Amino acid sequence: MQVELQSSEGLLRRLAIEIPANEIDVEVDRRIKDMSRRVRLDGFRPGKAPLPVVRQRYFGQVRDEVVGDVMGRAYQAAIAEQNLRPAGCATAMSSRPAAHSRTPSLPVPRTASAHPTPR
């Protein structure tokens, strides 16, 4: 994970966080395998749907969840690393249009903005 602190106007601080693609891919694969054991799909017995079918149907949803979870953990680690105390909730922005795109695995860049509390 790479973190870059960028100062903005006033008290606003912007953290540019880049999450390695393999971290996202490993977690997506793990969750889809787990889901394939529990999911009920028409034409298959419960828990017996082939992994490629489950991946095709749920990939976007699972990847969005994973990116959100990993980004939350990365944000918490980044504010601790940068010694920031946000005064409210961060606003997350993506520099990539769709988190569930099926393009080859690329690092997932995100930017989070927050106002730190005065010291």
A tleap script that builds the chain and sets N, CA, C and O, in Angstrom:
source leaprc.protein.ff14SB
mol = sequence {
  NMET GLN VAL GLU LEU GLN SER SER GLU GLY
  LEU LEU ARG ARG LEU ALA ILE GLU ILE PRO
  ALA ASN GLU ILE ASP VAL GLU VAL ASP ARG
  ARG ILE LYS ASP MET SER ARG ARG VAL ARG
  LEU ASP GLY PHE ARG PRO GLY LYS ALA PRO
  LEU PRO VAL VAL ARG GLN ARG TYR PHE GLY
  GLN VAL ARG ASP GLU VAL VAL GLY ASP VAL
  MET GLY ARG ALA TYR GLN ALA ALA ILE ALA
  GLU GLN ASN LEU ARG PRO ALA GLY CYS ALA
  THR ALA MET SER SER ARG PRO ALA ALA HIE
  SER ARG THR PRO SER LEU PRO VAL PRO ARG
  THR ALA SER ALA HIE PRO THR PRO CARG
}
set mol.1.N position { 0.848 -1.172 0.000 }
set mol.1.CA position { 0.000 0.000 0.000 }
set mol.1.C position { 0.893 1.235 0.000 }
set mol.1.O position { 1.810 1.352 0.814 }
set mol.2.N position { 0.618 2.148 -0.915 }
set mol.2.CA position { 1.350 3.406 -0.970 }
set mol.2.C position { 0.408 4.529 -0.544 }
set mol.2.O position { -0.738 4.599 -0.988 }
set mol.3.N position { 0.910 5.401 0.321 }
set mol.3.CA position { 0.107 6.515 0.824 }
set mol.3.C position { 0.861 7.804 0.584 }
set mol.3.O position { 2.057 7.902 0.858 }
set mol.4.N position { 0.149 8.794 0.068 }
set mol.4.CA position { 0.735 10.116 -0.146 }
set mol.4.C position { -0.207 11.151 0.463 }
set mol.4.O position { -1.385 11.206 0.110 }
set mol.5.N position { 0.309 11.971 1.378 }
set mol.5.CA position { -0.483 13.028 2.004 }
set mol.5.C position { -0.369 14.288 1.171 }
set mol.5.O position { 0.731 14.762 0.887 }
set mol.6.N position { -1.522 14.830 0.780 }
set mol.6.CA position { -1.558 16.050 -0.018 }
set mol.6.C position { -2.364 17.089 0.753 }
set mol.6.O position { -3.497 16.823 1.154 }
set mol.7.N position { -1.792 18.262 0.961 }
set mol.7.CA position { -2.527 19.340 1.618 }
set mol.7.C position { -3.406 20.029 0.591 }
set mol.7.O position { -3.009 20.219 -0.559 }
set mol.8.N position { -4.580 20.395 1.011 }
set mol.8.CA position { -5.499 21.132 0.149 }
set mol.8.C position { -5.790 22.468 0.800 }
set mol.8.O position { -5.087 22.885 1.720 }
set mol.9.N position { -6.831 23.140 0.323 }
set mol.9.CA position { -7.160 24.449 0.868 }
set mol.9.C position { -7.594 24.324 2.330 }
set mol.9.O position { -8.285 23.376 2.703 }
set mol.10.N position { -7.188 25.267 3.129 }
set mol.10.CA position { -7.565 25.300 4.536 }
set mol.10.C position { -7.060 24.096 5.312 }
set mol.10.O position { -5.889 23.728 5.221 }
set mol.11.N position { -7.956 23.491 6.073 }
set mol.11.CA position { -7.593 22.345 6.901 }
set mol.11.C position { -7.757 21.011 6.192 }
set mol.11.O position { -7.356 19.978 6.726 }
set mol.12.N position { -8.331 21.013 5.017 }
set mol.12.CA position { -8.587 19.770 4.293 }
set mol.12.C position { -7.282 19.056 3.952 }
set mol.12.O position { -6.341 19.674 3.455 }
set mol.13.N position { -7.232 17.764 4.219 }
set mol.13.CA position { -6.081 16.941 3.870 }
set mol.13.C position { -6.565 15.832 2.947 }
set mol.13.O position { -7.627 15.245 3.153 }
set mol.14.N position { -5.771 15.563 1.939 }
set mol.14.CA position { -6.130 14.528 0.971 }
set mol.14.C position { -5.079 13.426 1.030 }
set mol.14.O position { -3.882 13.693 0.931 }
set mol.15.N position { -5.532 12.198 1.190 }
set mol.15.CA position { -4.650 11.031 1.205 }
set mol.15.C position { -4.844 10.274 -0.100 }
set mol.15.O position { -5.955 9.839 -0.405 }
set mol.16.N position { -3.785 10.114 -0.864 }
set mol.16.CA position { -3.831 9.289 -2.067 }
set mol.16.C position { -3.327 7.908 -1.668 }
set mol.16.O position { -2.170 7.748 -1.278 }
set mol.17.N position { -4.194 6.922 -1.768 }
set mol.17.CA position { -3.879 5.564 -1.336 }
set mol.17.C position { -3.948 4.645 -2.548 }
set mol.17.O position { -4.948 4.628 -3.265 }
set mol.18.N position { -2.882 3.882 -2.774 }
set mol.18.CA position { -2.873 2.913 -3.869 }
set mol.18.C position { -2.743 1.518 -3.277 }
set mol.18.O position { -1.781 1.209 -2.574 }
set mol.19.N position { -3.726 0.688 -3.574 }
set mol.19.CA position { -3.779 -0.666 -3.041 }
set mol.19.C position { -3.299 -1.629 -4.123 }
set mol.19.O position { -3.788 -1.562 -5.250 }
set mol.20.N position { -2.358 -2.519 -3.818 }
set mol.20.CA position { -1.871 -3.465 -4.827 }
set mol.20.C position { -2.997 -4.362 -5.349 }
set mol.20.O position { -3.850 -4.814 -4.585 }
set mol.21.N position { -2.986 -4.608 -6.642 }
set mol.21.CA position { -4.037 -5.399 -7.281 }
set mol.21.C position { -4.077 -6.821 -6.743 }
set mol.21.O position { -5.155 -7.400 -6.607 }
set mol.22.N position { -2.915 -7.391 -6.434 }
set mol.22.CA position { -2.925 -8.781 -5.964 }
set mol.22.C position { -3.637 -8.918 -4.625 }
set mol.22.O position { -4.227 -9.963 -4.350 }
set mol.23.N position { -3.595 -7.893 -3.791 }
set mol.23.CA position { -4.311 -7.919 -2.514 }
set mol.23.C position { -5.817 -8.005 -2.760 }
set mol.23.O position { -6.521 -8.748 -2.076 }
set mol.24.N position { -6.300 -7.250 -3.728 }
set mol.24.CA position { -7.719 -7.266 -4.084 }
set mol.24.C position { -8.075 -8.618 -4.707 }
set mol.24.O position { -9.071 -9.235 -4.328 }
set mol.25.N position { -7.263 -9.077 -5.659 }
set mol.25.CA position { -7.561 -10.314 -6.389 }
set mol.25.C position { -7.612 -11.531 -5.473 }
set mol.25.O position { -8.491 -12.380 -5.619 }
set mol.26.N position { -6.680 -11.622 -4.534 }
set mol.26.CA position { -6.647 -12.760 -3.611 }
set mol.26.C position { -7.914 -12.788 -2.766 }
set mol.26.O position { -8.514 -13.846 -2.580 }
set mol.27.N position { -8.319 -11.641 -2.260 }
set mol.27.CA position { -9.519 -11.581 -1.423 }
set mol.27.C position { -10.779 -11.861 -2.240 }
set mol.27.O position { -11.690 -12.525 -1.748 }
set mol.28.N position { -10.849 -11.368 -3.478 }
set mol.28.CA position { -12.004 -11.647 -4.343 }
set mol.28.C position { -12.100 -13.150 -4.594 }
set mol.28.O position { -13.182 -13.727 -4.487 }
set mol.29.N position { -10.985 -13.781 -4.926 }
set mol.29.CA position { -10.985 -15.230 -5.167 }
set mol.29.C position { -11.438 -16.002 -3.933 }
set mol.29.O position { -12.220 -16.947 -4.038 }
set mol.30.N position { -10.948 -15.600 -2.773 }
set mol.30.CA position { -11.324 -16.284 -1.534 }
set mol.30.C position { -12.821 -16.163 -1.277 }
set mol.30.O position { -13.473 -17.144 -0.920 }
set mol.31.N position { -13.367 -14.962 -1.458 }
set mol.31.CA position { -14.795 -14.761 -1.197 }
set mol.31.C position { -15.677 -15.473 -2.215 }
set mol.31.O position { -16.743 -15.978 -1.861 }
set mol.32.N position { -15.249 -15.520 -3.466 }
set mol.32.CA position { -16.047 -16.219 -4.480 }
set mol.32.C position { -16.031 -17.723 -4.217 }
set mol.32.O position { -17.059 -18.381 -4.377 }
set mol.33.N position { -14.889 -18.279 -3.816 }
set mol.33.CA position { -14.831 -19.705 -3.472 }
set mol.33.C position { -15.744 -20.005 -2.293 }
set mol.33.O position { -16.463 -21.005 -2.296 }
set mol.34.N position { -15.716 -19.142 -1.287 }
set mol.34.CA position { -16.583 -19.316 -0.130 }
set mol.34.C position { -18.053 -19.212 -0.545 }
set mol.34.O position { -18.891 -19.990 -0.090 }
set mol.35.N position { -18.351 -18.256 -1.402 }
set mol.35.CA position { -19.719 -18.051 -1.860 }
set mol.35.C position { -20.208 -19.251 -2.675 }
set mol.35.O position { -21.382 -19.614 -2.591 }
set mol.36.N position { -19.327 -19.868 -3.458 }
set mol.36.CA position { -19.740 -20.989 -4.308 }
set mol.36.C position { -20.209 -22.182 -3.472 }
set mol.36.O position { -20.988 -23.004 -3.956 }
set mol.37.N position { -19.751 -22.284 -2.239 }
set mol.37.CA position { -20.174 -23.372 -1.355 }
set mol.37.C position { -21.555 -23.124 -0.750 }
set mol.37.O position { -22.187 -24.051 -0.244 }
set mol.38.N position { -22.021 -21.880 -0.800 }
set mol.38.CA position { -23.286 -21.541 -0.151 }
set mol.38.C position { -24.388 -21.102 -1.112 }
set mol.38.O position { -25.569 -21.174 -0.771 }
set mol.39.N position { -24.016 -20.650 -2.302 }
set mol.39.CA position { -24.970 -20.009 -3.199 }
set mol.39.C position { -25.927 -21.034 -3.823 }
set mol.39.O position { -25.559 -22.181 -4.074 }
set mol.40.N position { -27.155 -20.588 -4.063 }
set mol.40.CA position { -28.165 -21.406 -4.736 }
set mol.40.C position { -28.430 -20.779 -6.092 }
set mol.40.O position { -28.921 -19.654 -6.179 }
set mol.41.N position { -28.105 -21.507 -7.147 }
set mol.41.CA position { -28.348 -21.039 -8.509 }
set mol.41.C position { -29.276 -22.023 -9.211 }
set mol.41.O position { -29.178 -23.233 -9.010 }
set mol.42.N position { -30.176 -21.497 -10.035 }
set mol.42.CA position { -31.085 -22.347 -10.796 }
set mol.42.C position { -30.290 -23.316 -11.665 }
set mol.42.O position { -29.334 -22.927 -12.336 }
set mol.43.N position { -30.697 -24.571 -11.643 }
set mol.43.CA position { -30.044 -25.586 -12.455 }
set mol.43.C position { -28.936 -26.333 -11.735 }
set mol.43.O position { -28.371 -27.281 -12.281 }
set mol.44.N position { -28.618 -25.915 -10.512 }
set mol.44.CA position { -27.552 -26.570 -9.752 }
set mol.44.C position { -28.053 -26.878 -8.345 }
set mol.44.O position { -28.880 -26.153 -7.793 }
set mol.45.N position { -27.542 -27.961 -7.780 }
set mol.45.CA position { -27.867 -28.256 -6.393 }
set mol.45.C position { -27.220 -27.191 -5.503 }
set mol.45.O position { -26.207 -26.602 -5.880 }
set mol.46.N position { -27.801 -26.941 -4.320 }
set mol.46.CA position { -27.211 -25.928 -3.434 }
set mol.46.C position { -25.743 -26.225 -3.136 }
set mol.46.O position { -25.393 -27.327 -2.713 }
set mol.47.N position { -24.897 -25.231 -3.361 }
set mol.47.CA position { -23.475 -25.363 -3.088 }
set mol.47.C position { -22.689 -26.099 -4.153 }
set mol.47.O position { -21.494 -26.336 -3.977 }
set mol.48.N position { -23.330 -26.468 -5.259 }
set mol.48.CA position { -22.652 -27.242 -6.306 }
set mol.48.C position { -22.489 -26.466 -7.609 }
set mol.48.O position { -22.119 -27.054 -8.625 }
set mol.49.N position { -22.752 -25.178 -7.605 }
set mol.49.CA position { -22.582 -24.372 -8.820 }
set mol.49.C position { -21.094 -24.277 -9.149 }
set mol.49.O position { -20.279 -24.071 -8.250 }
set mol.50.N position { -20.726 -24.423 -10.431 }
set mol.50.CA position { -19.310 -24.321 -10.811 }
set mol.50.C position { -18.750 -22.928 -10.511 }
set mol.50.O position { -19.437 -21.916 -10.646 }
set mol.51.N position { -17.504 -22.912 -10.109 }
set mol.51.CA position { -16.839 -21.658 -9.756 }
set mol.51.C position { -16.904 -20.617 -10.876 }
set mol.51.O position { -17.172 -19.450 -10.587 }
set mol.52.N position { -16.670 -20.986 -12.151 }
set mol.52.CA position { -16.766 -19.970 -13.215 }
set mol.52.C position { -18.158 -19.342 -13.332 }
set mol.52.O position { -18.277 -18.161 -13.660 }
set mol.53.N position { -19.208 -20.123 -13.067 }
set mol.53.CA position { -20.573 -19.587 -13.125 }
set mol.53.C position { -20.791 -18.603 -11.981 }
set mol.53.O position { -21.357 -17.528 -12.181 }
set mol.54.N position { -20.347 -18.967 -10.796 }
set mol.54.CA position { -20.479 -18.072 -9.636 }
set mol.54.C position { -19.668 -16.804 -9.871 }
set mol.54.O position { -20.137 -15.704 -9.579 }
set mol.55.N position { -18.453 -16.950 -10.397 }
set mol.55.CA position { -17.598 -15.787 -10.673 }
set mol.55.C position { -18.268 -14.862 -11.687 }
set mol.55.O position { -18.284 -13.645 -11.505 }
set mol.56.N position { -18.817 -15.433 -12.745 }
set mol.56.CA position { -19.451 -14.620 -13.780 }
set mol.56.C position { -20.634 -13.838 -13.216 }
set mol.56.O position { -20.831 -12.673 -13.560 }
set mol.57.N position { -21.411 -14.471 -12.361 }
set mol.57.CA position { -22.615 -13.839 -11.845 }
set mol.57.C position { -22.330 -12.806 -10.750 }
set mol.57.O position { -22.990 -11.769 -10.700 }
set mol.58.N position { -21.364 -13.073 -9.880 }
set mol.58.CA position { -21.176 -12.241 -8.686 }
set mol.58.C position { -19.876 -11.448 -8.646 }
set mol.58.O position { -19.611 -10.769 -7.654 }
set mol.59.N position { -19.057 -11.515 -9.692 }
set mol.59.CA position { -17.741 -10.876 -9.660 }
set mol.59.C position { -17.818 -9.390 -9.317 }
set mol.59.O position { -17.109 -8.932 -8.421 }
set mol.60.N position { -18.657 -8.635 -10.008 }
set mol.60.CA position { -18.735 -7.190 -9.785 }
set mol.60.C position { -19.120 -6.834 -8.366 }
set mol.60.O position { -18.508 -5.964 -7.747 }
set mol.61.N position { -20.136 -7.509 -7.852 }
set mol.61.CA position { -20.604 -7.244 -6.495 }
set mol.61.C position { -19.528 -7.584 -5.466 }
set mol.61.O position { -19.277 -6.807 -4.544 }
set mol.62.N position { -18.897 -8.738 -5.625 }
set mol.62.CA position { -17.861 -9.160 -4.673 }
set mol.62.C position { -16.668 -8.219 -4.739 }
set mol.62.O position { -16.119 -7.849 -3.702 }
set mol.63.N position { -16.260 -7.826 -5.937 }
set mol.63.CA position { -15.100 -6.931 -6.065 }
set mol.63.C position { -15.391 -5.573 -5.434 }
set mol.63.O position { -14.519 -5.001 -4.780 }
set mol.64.N position { -16.601 -5.049 -5.619 }
set mol.64.CA position { -16.966 -3.783 -4.985 }
set mol.64.C position { -16.882 -3.889 -3.463 }
set mol.64.O position { -16.368 -2.987 -2.801 }
set mol.65.N position { -17.389 -4.996 -2.909 }
set mol.65.CA position { -17.326 -5.199 -1.461 }
set mol.65.C position { -15.879 -5.278 -0.979 }
set mol.65.O position { -15.518 -4.674 0.030 }
set mol.66.N position { -15.065 -6.020 -1.703 }
set mol.66.CA position { -13.662 -6.191 -1.313 }
set mol.66.C position { -12.923 -4.861 -1.374 }
set mol.66.O position { -12.179 -4.524 -0.453 }
set mol.67.N position { -13.120 -4.103 -2.449 }
set mol.67.CA position { -12.449 -2.801 -2.570 }
set mol.67.C position { -12.876 -1.894 -1.418 }
set mol.67.O position { -12.038 -1.197 -0.845 }
set mol.68.N position { -14.159 -1.891 -1.072 }
set mol.68.CA position { -14.629 -1.082 0.051 }
set mol.68.C position { -14.003 -1.502 1.371 }
set mol.68.O position { -13.570 -0.659 2.156 }
set mol.69.N position { -13.958 -2.813 1.616 }
set mol.69.CA position { -13.374 -3.315 2.864 }
set mol.69.C position { -11.875 -3.027 2.949 }
set mol.69.O position { -11.383 -2.554 3.972 }
set mol.70.N position { -11.162 -3.316 1.869 }
set mol.70.CA position { -9.712 -3.093 1.860 }
set mol.70.C position { -9.409 -1.603 1.959 }
set mol.70.O position { -8.463 -1.201 2.637 }
set mol.71.N position { -10.208 -0.787 1.285 }
set mol.71.CA position { -10.002 0.663 1.343 }
set mol.71.C position { -10.235 1.186 2.760 }
set mol.71.O position { -9.502 2.059 3.225 }
set mol.72.N position { -11.239 0.665 3.443 }
set mol.72.CA position { -11.492 1.075 4.826 }
set mol.72.C position { -10.317 0.761 5.737 }
set mol.72.O position { -9.903 1.591 6.545 }
set mol.73.N position { -9.779 -0.461 5.596 }
set mol.73.CA position { -8.612 -0.837 6.406 }
set mol.73.C position { -7.392 0.000 6.031 }
set mol.73.O position { -6.626 0.418 6.899 }
set mol.74.N position { -7.218 0.242 4.728 }
set mol.74.CA position { -6.071 1.035 4.267 }
set mol.74.C position { -6.180 2.476 4.761 }
set mol.74.O position { -5.175 3.081 5.134 }
set mol.75.N position { -7.391 3.025 4.766 }
set mol.75.CA position { -7.599 4.396 5.246 }
set mol.75.C position { -7.247 4.496 6.729 }
set mol.75.O position { -6.566 5.433 7.146 }
set mol.76.N position { -7.711 3.530 7.526 }
set mol.76.CA position { -7.399 3.544 8.956 }
set mol.76.C position { -5.891 3.444 9.187 }
set mol.76.O position { -5.344 4.138 10.044 }
set mol.77.N position { -5.227 2.586 8.426 }
set mol.77.CA position { -3.771 2.450 8.558 }
set mol.77.C position { -3.065 3.730 8.112 }
set mol.77.O position { -2.068 4.131 8.712 }
set mol.78.N position { -3.580 4.370 7.061 }
set mol.78.CA position { -2.949 5.587 6.533 }
set mol.78.C position { -3.070 6.751 7.508 }
set mol.78.O position { -2.109 7.498 7.692 }
set mol.79.N position { -4.242 6.922 8.140 }
set mol.79.CA position { -4.366 8.046 9.078 }
set mol.79.C position { -3.519 7.802 10.322 }
set mol.79.O position { -3.018 8.753 10.923 }
set mol.80.N position { -3.352 6.539 10.717 }
set mol.80.CA position { -2.471 6.240 11.850 }
set mol.80.C position { -1.015 6.496 11.464 }
set mol.80.O position { -0.247 7.050 12.251 }
set mol.81.N position { -0.641 6.091 10.252 }
set mol.81.CA position { 0.731 6.282 9.775 }
set mol.81.C position { 1.072 7.761 9.634 }
set mol.81.O position { 2.190 8.170 9.950 }
set mol.82.N position { 0.125 8.566 9.165 }
set mol.82.CA position { 0.355 9.996 8.956 }
set mol.82.C position { 0.059 10.818 10.215 }
set mol.82.O position { 0.209 12.039 10.207 }
set mol.83.N position { -0.360 10.152 11.296 }
set mol.83.CA position { -0.654 10.803 12.568 }
set mol.83.C position { -1.739 11.875 12.418 }
set mol.83.O position { -1.594 12.995 12.908 }
set mol.84.N position { -2.828 11.509 11.730 }
set mol.84.CA position { -3.960 12.418 11.537 }
set mol.84.C position { -5.114 11.995 12.434 }
set mol.84.O position { -5.285 10.814 12.737 }
set mol.85.N position { -5.902 12.979 12.853 }
set mol.85.CA position { -7.121 12.717 13.608 }
set mol.85.C position { -8.268 13.396 12.869 }
set mol.85.O position { -8.515 14.580 13.099 }
set mol.86.N position { -8.972 12.694 11.994 }
set mol.86.CA position { -10.037 13.319 11.207 }
set mol.86.C position { -11.176 13.807 12.099 }
set mol.86.O position { -11.538 13.153 13.077 }
set mol.87.N position { -11.734 14.966 11.746 }
set mol.87.CA position { -12.829 15.552 12.511 }
set mol.87.C position { -14.174 14.970 12.098 }
set mol.87.O position { -15.164 15.156 12.806 }
set mol.88.N position { -14.231 14.283 10.991 }
set mol.88.CA position { -15.483 13.692 10.519 }
set mol.88.C position { -15.196 12.537 9.589 }
set mol.88.O position { -14.079 12.024 9.519 }
set mol.89.N position { -16.227 12.147 8.884 }
set mol.89.CA position { -16.080 11.042 7.927 }
set mol.89.C position { -15.325 11.516 6.697 }
set mol.89.O position { -15.466 12.659 6.263 }
set mol.90.N position { -14.538 10.638 6.156 }
set mol.90.CA position { -13.776 10.954 4.946 }
set mol.90.C position { -14.673 10.844 3.721 }
set mol.90.O position { -15.653 10.099 3.713 }
set mol.91.N position { -14.324 11.589 2.703 }
set mol.91.CA position { -14.980 11.497 1.411 }
set mol.91.C position { -14.039 10.730 0.500 }
set mol.91.O position { -12.915 11.165 0.251 }
set mol.92.N position { -14.497 9.590 0.005 }
set mol.92.CA position { -13.644 8.760 -0.855 }
set mol.92.C position { -13.934 9.054 -2.313 }
set mol.92.O position { -15.090 9.191 -2.714 }
set mol.93.N position { -12.876 9.149 -3.100 }
set mol.93.CA position { -13.003 9.383 -4.532 }
set mol.93.C position { -12.179 8.336 -5.253 }
set mol.93.O position { -11.135 7.906 -4.762 }
set mol.94.N position { -12.647 7.934 -6.409 }
set mol.94.CA position { -11.939 6.943 -7.211 }
set mol.94.C position { -11.404 7.600 -8.458 }
set mol.94.O position { -12.067 8.449 -9.055 }
set mol.95.N position { -10.201 7.209 -8.857 }
set mol.95.CA position { -9.678 7.725 -10.109 }
set mol.95.C position { -9.918 6.732 -11.231 }
set mol.95.O position { -9.497 6.957 -12.366 }
set mol.96.N position { -10.599 5.626 -10.917 }
set mol.96.CA position { -10.961 4.645 -11.930 }
set mol.96.C position { -12.481 4.556 -11.960 }
set mol.96.O position { -13.092 4.448 -10.896 }
set mol.97.N position { -13.122 4.596 -13.126 }
set mol.97.CA position { -14.564 4.699 -13.194 }
set mol.97.C position { -15.337 3.543 -12.588 }
set mol.97.O position { -16.361 3.782 -11.947 }
set mol.98.N position { -14.903 2.309 -12.756 }
set mol.98.CA position { -15.674 1.182 -12.248 }
set mol.98.C position { -14.770 0.208 -11.519 }
set mol.98.O position { -13.797 -0.301 -12.075 }
set mol.99.N position { -15.111 -0.042 -10.258 }
set mol.99.CA position { -14.306 -0.968 -9.474 }
set mol.99.C position { -14.505 -2.405 -9.936 }
set mol.99.O position { -13.667 -3.263 -9.657 }
set mol.100.N position { -15.604 -2.682 -10.642 }
set mol.100.CA position { -15.875 -4.055 -11.055 }
set mol.100.C position { -15.503 -4.318 -12.512 }
set mol.100.O position { -15.965 -5.298 -13.096 }
set mol.101.N position { -14.678 -3.459 -13.107 }
set mol.101.CA position { -14.276 -3.685 -14.490 }
set mol.101.C position { -13.496 -4.989 -14.584 }
set mol.101.O position { -12.828 -5.397 -13.634 }
set mol.102.N position { -13.586 -5.628 -15.723 }
set mol.102.CA position { -12.933 -6.921 -15.909 }
set mol.102.C position { -11.609 -6.774 -16.637 }
set mol.102.O position { -11.150 -7.717 -17.280 }
set mol.103.N position { -10.994 -5.612 -16.545 }
set mol.103.CA position { -9.695 -5.392 -17.166 }
set mol.103.C position { -8.636 -6.150 -16.378 }
set mol.103.O position { -8.896 -6.570 -15.250 }
set mol.104.N position { -7.452 -6.334 -16.945 }
set mol.104.CA position { -6.391 -7.001 -16.182 }
set mol.104.C position { -6.148 -6.291 -14.856 }
set mol.104.O position { -6.394 -5.091 -14.728 }
set mol.105.N position { -5.676 -7.024 -13.895 }
set mol.105.CA position { -5.490 -6.491 -12.548 }
set mol.105.C position { -4.514 -5.328 -12.539 }
set mol.105.O position { -3.351 -5.468 -12.917 }
set mol.106.N position { -4.997 -4.203 -12.110 }
set mol.106.CA position { -4.189 -2.998 -11.968 }
set mol.106.C position { -4.277 -2.542 -10.527 }
set mol.106.O position { -5.244 -2.882 -9.845 }
set mol.107.N position { -3.306 -1.785 -10.035 }
set mol.107.CA position { -3.435 -1.238 -8.689 }
set mol.107.C position { -4.704 -0.399 -8.585 }
set mol.107.O position { -5.122 0.228 -9.559 }
set mol.108.N position { -5.306 -0.390 -7.416 }
set mol.108.CA position { -6.555 0.337 -7.206 }
set mol.108.C position { -6.239 1.650 -6.515 }
set mol.108.O position { -5.998 1.671 -5.308 }
set mol.109.N position { -6.236 2.765 -7.276 }
set mol.109.CA position { -5.960 4.056 -6.647 }
set mol.109.C position { -7.235 4.663 -6.064 }
set mol.109.O position { -8.290 4.608 -6.696 }
set mol.110.N position { -7.148 5.228 -4.896 }
set mol.110.CA position { -8.270 5.907 -4.262 }
set mol.110.C position { -7.735 7.150 -3.570 }
set mol.110.O position { -6.570 7.211 -3.179 }
set mol.111.N position { -8.603 8.134 -3.429 }
set mol.111.CA position { -8.254 9.344 -2.702 }
set mol.111.C position { -9.319 9.571 -1.646 }
set mol.111.O position { -10.511 9.475 -1.937 }
set mol.112.N position { -8.907 9.870 -0.433 }
set mol.112.CA position { -9.833 10.163 0.651 }
set mol.112.C position { -9.504 11.545 1.197 }
set mol.112.O position { -8.337 11.874 1.405 }
set mol.113.N position { -10.534 12.349 1.428 }
set mol.113.CA position { -10.340 13.696 1.970 }
set mol.113.C position { -11.018 13.801 3.327 }
set mol.113.O position { -12.111 13.269 3.519 }
set mol.114.N position { -10.376 14.483 4.267 }
set mol.114.CA position { -10.942 14.675 5.598 }
set mol.114.C position { -10.354 15.932 6.217 }
set mol.114.O position { -9.257 16.363 5.862 }
set mol.115.N position { -11.105 16.515 7.152 }
set mol.115.CA position { -10.634 17.672 7.917 }
set mol.115.C position { -10.088 17.156 9.243 }
set mol.115.O position { -10.829 16.532 10.002 }
set mol.116.N position { -8.807 17.400 9.544 }
set mol.116.CA position { -8.268 16.945 10.824 }
set mol.116.C position { -8.742 17.843 11.962 }
set mol.116.O position { -9.052 19.015 11.749 }
set mol.117.N position { -8.796 17.289 13.168 }
set mol.117.CA position { -9.171 18.087 14.328 }
set mol.117.C position { -7.981 18.947 14.736 }
set mol.117.O position { -6.834 18.536 14.561 }
set mol.118.N position { -8.239 20.133 15.276 }
set mol.118.CA position { -7.126 20.975 15.727 }
set mol.118.C position { -6.439 20.341 16.930 }
set mol.118.O position { -7.067 19.639 17.723 }
set mol.119.N position { -5.161 20.596 17.051 }
set mol.119.CA position { -4.388 20.027 18.170 }
set mol.119.C position { -4.216 21.043 19.255 }
set mol.119.O position { -3.595 20.755 20.278 }
savepdb mol mol.pdb
quit
